[in-house]
Short mmCIF file of C-alpha atoms in Angstrom, two decimals:
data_model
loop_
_atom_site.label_atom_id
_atom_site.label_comp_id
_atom_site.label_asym_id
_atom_site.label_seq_id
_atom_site.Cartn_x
_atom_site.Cartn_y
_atom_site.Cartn_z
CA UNK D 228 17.67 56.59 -29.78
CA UNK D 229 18.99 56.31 -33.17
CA UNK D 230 22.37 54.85 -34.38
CA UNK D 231 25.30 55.94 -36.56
CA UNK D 232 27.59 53.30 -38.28
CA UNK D 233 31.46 54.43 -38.07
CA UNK D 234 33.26 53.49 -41.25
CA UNK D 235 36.38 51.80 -40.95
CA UNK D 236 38.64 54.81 -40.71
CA UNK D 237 37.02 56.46 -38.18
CA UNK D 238 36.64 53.90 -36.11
CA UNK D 239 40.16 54.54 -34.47
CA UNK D 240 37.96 57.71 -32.64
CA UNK D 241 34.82 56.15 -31.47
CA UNK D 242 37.20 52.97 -29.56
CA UNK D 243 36.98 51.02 -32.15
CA UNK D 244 33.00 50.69 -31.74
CA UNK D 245 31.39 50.79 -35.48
CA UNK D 246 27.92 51.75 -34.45
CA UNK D 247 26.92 54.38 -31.82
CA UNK D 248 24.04 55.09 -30.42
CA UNK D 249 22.76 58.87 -30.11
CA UNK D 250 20.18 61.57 -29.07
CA UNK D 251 18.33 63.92 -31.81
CA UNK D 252 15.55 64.67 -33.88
CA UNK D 253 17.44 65.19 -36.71
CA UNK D 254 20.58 64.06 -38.55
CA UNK D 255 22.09 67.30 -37.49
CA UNK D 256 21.56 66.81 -34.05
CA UNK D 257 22.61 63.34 -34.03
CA UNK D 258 26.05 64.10 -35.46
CA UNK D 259 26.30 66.89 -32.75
CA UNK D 260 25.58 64.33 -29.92
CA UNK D 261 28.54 62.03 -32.04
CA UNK D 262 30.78 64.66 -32.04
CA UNK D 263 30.10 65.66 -28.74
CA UNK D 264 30.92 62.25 -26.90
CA UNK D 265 33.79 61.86 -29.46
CA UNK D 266 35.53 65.02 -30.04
CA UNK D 267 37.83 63.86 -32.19
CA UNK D 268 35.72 63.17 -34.99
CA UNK D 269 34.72 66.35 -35.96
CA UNK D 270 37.54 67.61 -37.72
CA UNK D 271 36.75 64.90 -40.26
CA UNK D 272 33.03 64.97 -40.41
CA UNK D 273 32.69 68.75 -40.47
CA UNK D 274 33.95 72.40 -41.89
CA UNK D 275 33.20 74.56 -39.35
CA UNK D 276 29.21 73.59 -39.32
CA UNK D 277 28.99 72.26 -42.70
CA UNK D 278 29.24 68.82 -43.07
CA UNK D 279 32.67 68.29 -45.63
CA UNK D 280 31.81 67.38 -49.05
CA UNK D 281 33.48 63.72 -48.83
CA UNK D 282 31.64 62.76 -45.98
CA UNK D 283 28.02 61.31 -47.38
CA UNK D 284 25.38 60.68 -44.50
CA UNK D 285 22.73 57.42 -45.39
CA UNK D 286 19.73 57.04 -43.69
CA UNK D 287 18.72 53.35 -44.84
CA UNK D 288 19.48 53.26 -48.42
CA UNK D 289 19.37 57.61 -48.98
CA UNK D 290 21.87 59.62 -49.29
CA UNK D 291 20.40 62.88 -46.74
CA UNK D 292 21.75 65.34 -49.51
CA UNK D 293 18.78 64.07 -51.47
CA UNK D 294 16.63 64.24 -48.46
CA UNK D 295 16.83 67.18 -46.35
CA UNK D 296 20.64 67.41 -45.18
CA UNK D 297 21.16 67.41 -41.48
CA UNK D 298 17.80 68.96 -40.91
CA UNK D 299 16.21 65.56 -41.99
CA UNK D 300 14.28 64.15 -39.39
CA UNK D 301 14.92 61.05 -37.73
CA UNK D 302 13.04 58.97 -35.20
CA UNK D 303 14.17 56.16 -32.46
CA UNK D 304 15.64 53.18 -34.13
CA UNK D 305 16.70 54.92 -37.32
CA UNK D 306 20.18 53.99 -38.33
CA UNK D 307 22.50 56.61 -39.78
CA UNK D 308 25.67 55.88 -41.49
CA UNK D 309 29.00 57.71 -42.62
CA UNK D 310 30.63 56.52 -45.88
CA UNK D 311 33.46 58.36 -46.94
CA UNK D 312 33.84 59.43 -50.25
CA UNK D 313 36.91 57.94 -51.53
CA UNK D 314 38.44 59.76 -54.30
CA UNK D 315 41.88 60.74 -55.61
CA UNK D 316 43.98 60.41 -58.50
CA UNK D 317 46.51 63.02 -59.66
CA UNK D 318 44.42 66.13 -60.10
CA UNK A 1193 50.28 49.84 -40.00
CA UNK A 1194 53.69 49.50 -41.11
CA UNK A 1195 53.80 46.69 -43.36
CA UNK A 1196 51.45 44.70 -45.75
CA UNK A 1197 51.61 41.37 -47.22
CA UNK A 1198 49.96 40.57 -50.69
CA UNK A 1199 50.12 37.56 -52.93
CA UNK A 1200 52.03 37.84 -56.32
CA UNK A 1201 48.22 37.16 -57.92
CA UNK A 1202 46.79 39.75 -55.87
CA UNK A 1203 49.23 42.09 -57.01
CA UNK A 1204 48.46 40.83 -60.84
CA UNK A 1205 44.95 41.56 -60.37
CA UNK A 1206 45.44 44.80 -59.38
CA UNK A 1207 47.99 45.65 -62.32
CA UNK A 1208 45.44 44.00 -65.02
CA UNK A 1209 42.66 46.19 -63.89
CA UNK A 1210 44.64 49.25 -63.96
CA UNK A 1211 46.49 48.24 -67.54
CA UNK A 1212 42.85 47.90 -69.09
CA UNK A 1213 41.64 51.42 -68.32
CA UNK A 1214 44.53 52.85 -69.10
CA UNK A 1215 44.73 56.12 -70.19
CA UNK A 1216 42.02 56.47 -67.34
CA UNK A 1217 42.23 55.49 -63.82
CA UNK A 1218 40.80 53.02 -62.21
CA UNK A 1219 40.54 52.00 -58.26
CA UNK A 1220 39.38 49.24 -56.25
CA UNK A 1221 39.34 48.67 -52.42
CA UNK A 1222 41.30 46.30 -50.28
CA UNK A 1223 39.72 43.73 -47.68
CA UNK A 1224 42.36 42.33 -45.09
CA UNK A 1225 43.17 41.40 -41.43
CA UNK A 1226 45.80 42.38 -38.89
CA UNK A 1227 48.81 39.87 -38.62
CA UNK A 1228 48.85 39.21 -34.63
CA UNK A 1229 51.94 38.11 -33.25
CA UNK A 1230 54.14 37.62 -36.54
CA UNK A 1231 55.97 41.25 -37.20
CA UNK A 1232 53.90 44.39 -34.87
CA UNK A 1233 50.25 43.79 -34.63
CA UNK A 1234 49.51 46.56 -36.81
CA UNK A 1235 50.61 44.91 -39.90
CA UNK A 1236 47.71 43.66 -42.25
CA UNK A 1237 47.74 40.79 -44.82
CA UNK A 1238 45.23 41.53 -48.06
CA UNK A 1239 42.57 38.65 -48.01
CA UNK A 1240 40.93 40.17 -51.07
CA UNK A 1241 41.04 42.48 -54.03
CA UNK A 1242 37.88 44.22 -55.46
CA UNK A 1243 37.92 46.18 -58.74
CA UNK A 1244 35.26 48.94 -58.31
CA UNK A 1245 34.26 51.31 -60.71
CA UNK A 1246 35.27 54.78 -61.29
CA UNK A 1247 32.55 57.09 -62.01
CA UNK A 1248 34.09 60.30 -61.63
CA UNK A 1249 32.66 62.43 -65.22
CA UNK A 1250 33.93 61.26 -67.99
CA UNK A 1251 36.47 64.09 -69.30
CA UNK A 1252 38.03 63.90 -65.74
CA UNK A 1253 38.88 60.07 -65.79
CA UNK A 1254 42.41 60.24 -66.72
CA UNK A 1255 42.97 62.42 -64.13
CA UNK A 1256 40.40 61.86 -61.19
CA UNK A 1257 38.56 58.45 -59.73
CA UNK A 1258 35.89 58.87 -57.68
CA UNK A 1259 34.23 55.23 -55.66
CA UNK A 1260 30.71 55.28 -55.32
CA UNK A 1261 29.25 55.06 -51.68
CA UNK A 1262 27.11 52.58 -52.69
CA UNK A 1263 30.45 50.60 -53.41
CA UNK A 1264 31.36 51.00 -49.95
CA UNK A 1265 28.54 50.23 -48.18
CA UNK A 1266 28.66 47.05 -50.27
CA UNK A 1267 32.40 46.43 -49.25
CA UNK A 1268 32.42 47.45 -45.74
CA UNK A 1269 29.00 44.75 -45.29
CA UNK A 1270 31.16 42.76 -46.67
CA UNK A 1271 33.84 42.83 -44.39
CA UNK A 1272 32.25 43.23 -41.27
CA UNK A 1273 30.07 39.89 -41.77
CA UNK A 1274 33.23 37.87 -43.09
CA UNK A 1275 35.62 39.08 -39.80
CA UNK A 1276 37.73 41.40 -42.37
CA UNK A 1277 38.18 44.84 -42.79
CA UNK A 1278 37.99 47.65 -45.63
CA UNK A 1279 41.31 48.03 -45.14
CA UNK A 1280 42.35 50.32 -47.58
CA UNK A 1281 42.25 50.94 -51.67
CA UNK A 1282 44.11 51.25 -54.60
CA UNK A 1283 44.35 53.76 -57.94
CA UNK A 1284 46.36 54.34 -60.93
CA UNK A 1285 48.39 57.47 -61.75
CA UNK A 1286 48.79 57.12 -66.11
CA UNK A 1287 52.03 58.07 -66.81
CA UNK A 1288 53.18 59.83 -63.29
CA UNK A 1289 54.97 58.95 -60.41
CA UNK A 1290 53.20 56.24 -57.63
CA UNK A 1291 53.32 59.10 -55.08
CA UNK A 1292 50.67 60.73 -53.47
CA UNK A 1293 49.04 63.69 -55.21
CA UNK A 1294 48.16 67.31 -53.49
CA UNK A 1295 44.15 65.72 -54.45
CA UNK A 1296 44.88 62.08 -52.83
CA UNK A 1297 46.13 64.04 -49.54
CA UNK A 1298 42.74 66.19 -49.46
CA UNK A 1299 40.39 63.27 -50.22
CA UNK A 1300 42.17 60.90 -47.82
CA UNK A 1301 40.91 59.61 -44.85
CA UNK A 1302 43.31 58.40 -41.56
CA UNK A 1303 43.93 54.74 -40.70
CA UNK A 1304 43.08 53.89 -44.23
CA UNK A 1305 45.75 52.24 -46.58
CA UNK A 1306 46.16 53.92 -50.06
CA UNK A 1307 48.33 51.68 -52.69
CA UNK A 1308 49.02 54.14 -55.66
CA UNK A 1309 50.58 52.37 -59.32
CA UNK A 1310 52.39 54.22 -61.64
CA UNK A 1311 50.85 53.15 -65.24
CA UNK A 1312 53.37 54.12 -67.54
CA UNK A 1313 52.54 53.67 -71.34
CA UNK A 1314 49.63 51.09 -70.53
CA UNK A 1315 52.55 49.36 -68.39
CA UNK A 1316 52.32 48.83 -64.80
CA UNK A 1317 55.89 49.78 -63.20
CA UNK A 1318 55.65 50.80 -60.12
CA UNK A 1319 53.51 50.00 -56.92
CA UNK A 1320 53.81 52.20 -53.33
CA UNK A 1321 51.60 52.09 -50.47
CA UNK A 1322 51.34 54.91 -47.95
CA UNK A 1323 49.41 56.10 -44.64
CA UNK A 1324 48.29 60.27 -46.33
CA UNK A 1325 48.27 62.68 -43.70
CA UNK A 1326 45.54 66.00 -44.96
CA UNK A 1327 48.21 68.44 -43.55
CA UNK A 1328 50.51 67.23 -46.46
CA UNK A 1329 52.48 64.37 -44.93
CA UNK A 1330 52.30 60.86 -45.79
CA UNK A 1331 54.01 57.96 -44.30
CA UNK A 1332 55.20 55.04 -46.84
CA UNK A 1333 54.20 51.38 -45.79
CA UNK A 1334 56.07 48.47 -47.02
CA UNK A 1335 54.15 45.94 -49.38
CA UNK A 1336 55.91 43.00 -49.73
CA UNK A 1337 54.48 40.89 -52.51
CA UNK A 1338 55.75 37.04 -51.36
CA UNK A 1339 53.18 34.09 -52.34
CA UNK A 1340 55.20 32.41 -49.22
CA UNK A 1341 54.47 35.09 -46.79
CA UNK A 1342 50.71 35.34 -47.27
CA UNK A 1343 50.23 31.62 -47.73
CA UNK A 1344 51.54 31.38 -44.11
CA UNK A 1345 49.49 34.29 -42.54
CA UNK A 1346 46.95 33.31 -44.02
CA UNK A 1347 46.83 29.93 -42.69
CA UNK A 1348 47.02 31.98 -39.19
CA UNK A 1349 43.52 32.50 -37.04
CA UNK A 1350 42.03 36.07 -38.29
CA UNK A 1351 42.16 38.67 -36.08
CA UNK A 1352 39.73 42.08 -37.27
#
């Protein structure tokens, strides 16, 4: 099993938990079995089956973008996180 | 939340920062911890204030900022191993309103606390703070600056 680490704001949809522990081979499976046991996530973690472009994925200290996106391969006692890109300003 | 509680020097802080880059934005995040038992539990108090860079490209800075995740990462470690939260964070808007833009609404995230200061002529003059909803909506939250206030939550147990 791997683990994801739930920023702050999403936290509100996993119970409050800020890790999770999940099934997959890959980063795109893992964020499927998220998803899966918390449906409510996935409105803000994916467009359709793209992830969205202000959610970054880090495996250890990489950015997956820069690694293989969600077909990166992970193995047992790899820890994922989500950090939200926070951006904004008047356009 | 429905109401947040910052010292008058936190609130100086933040108005410095965002003075010195005008015409540019600038952001920062927000540590804090729910007040328990005083108004609603979902009120927060701000136990710290972190300037962050903006690295959004350089000809977009006056209207864009953009926090790197590295920033986060650093900020949410933080939090977690002090009994805080990344509660929320702050921008400027140079020379507009301190209300949410169509591109703070798309980037925003729920349960997350967005202050917004108008920077008017290098001049802080106006400071809001609101819940942004993606479908449009946003839902104001009350800051009340009063060194009184926080000096009394503060001396209250934390609760994440």
């Amino acid at each position: 099993m791997a683990s994801i680490r739930i920023p702050t704001p999403l936290r509100a949809f996993t119970h409050g938990k800020d890790r999770v522990e999940v099934v997959g081979s890959t980063v795109g499976e893992a964020l499927s079995n998220l998803v899966e046991r918390h449906p409510d996530l996935r409105a803000h973690l994916f467009n359709d089956a793209d992830l969205r472009s202000f959610v970054n994925i880090f495996l250890g200290d990489e950015d997956i973008r820069f690694l293989q996106g969600l077909d990166t391969e992970i193995a047992s006692g790899d820890s994922l996180r989500i950090v939200p890109s926070i951006a904004g300003g008047l356009g | 939340m429905s109401r947040i509680y910052l010292s008058e020097a936190q609130k100086q802080r933040i108005f410095h920062q965002l003075e010195q880059a005008y015409p540019e934005e600038a952001a920062g995040f927000l540590l804090g911890h729910m007040v328990e038992g005083y108004i609603a539990g979902a009120d927060v108090v701000i136990d710290e204030v972190v300037p962050v860079d903006n690295v959004s490209d350089a000809g977009k800075k006056r209207r864009h900022f953009v926090i790197k995740p590295q920033d986060w990462m650093r900020l949410e470690d933080q939090a977690d191993a002090s009994g805080l939260r990344l509660i929320g964070c702050y921008h400027s808007h140079p020379d507009a309103p301190a209300t949410p833009s169509a591109f703070d609404r798309e980037h925003s995230y729920p349960d997350f606390l967005y202050i917004i200061v108008a920077v008017k002529k290098g001049r802080a003059t106006d400071m809001r703070s609101y819940e942004l909803g993606r479908e449009g909506s946003h839902k104001h939250i009350t800051a009340v600056v009063s060194d009184e206030a926080w000096q009394e939550i503060m001396s209250w147990d934390h609760v994440q």
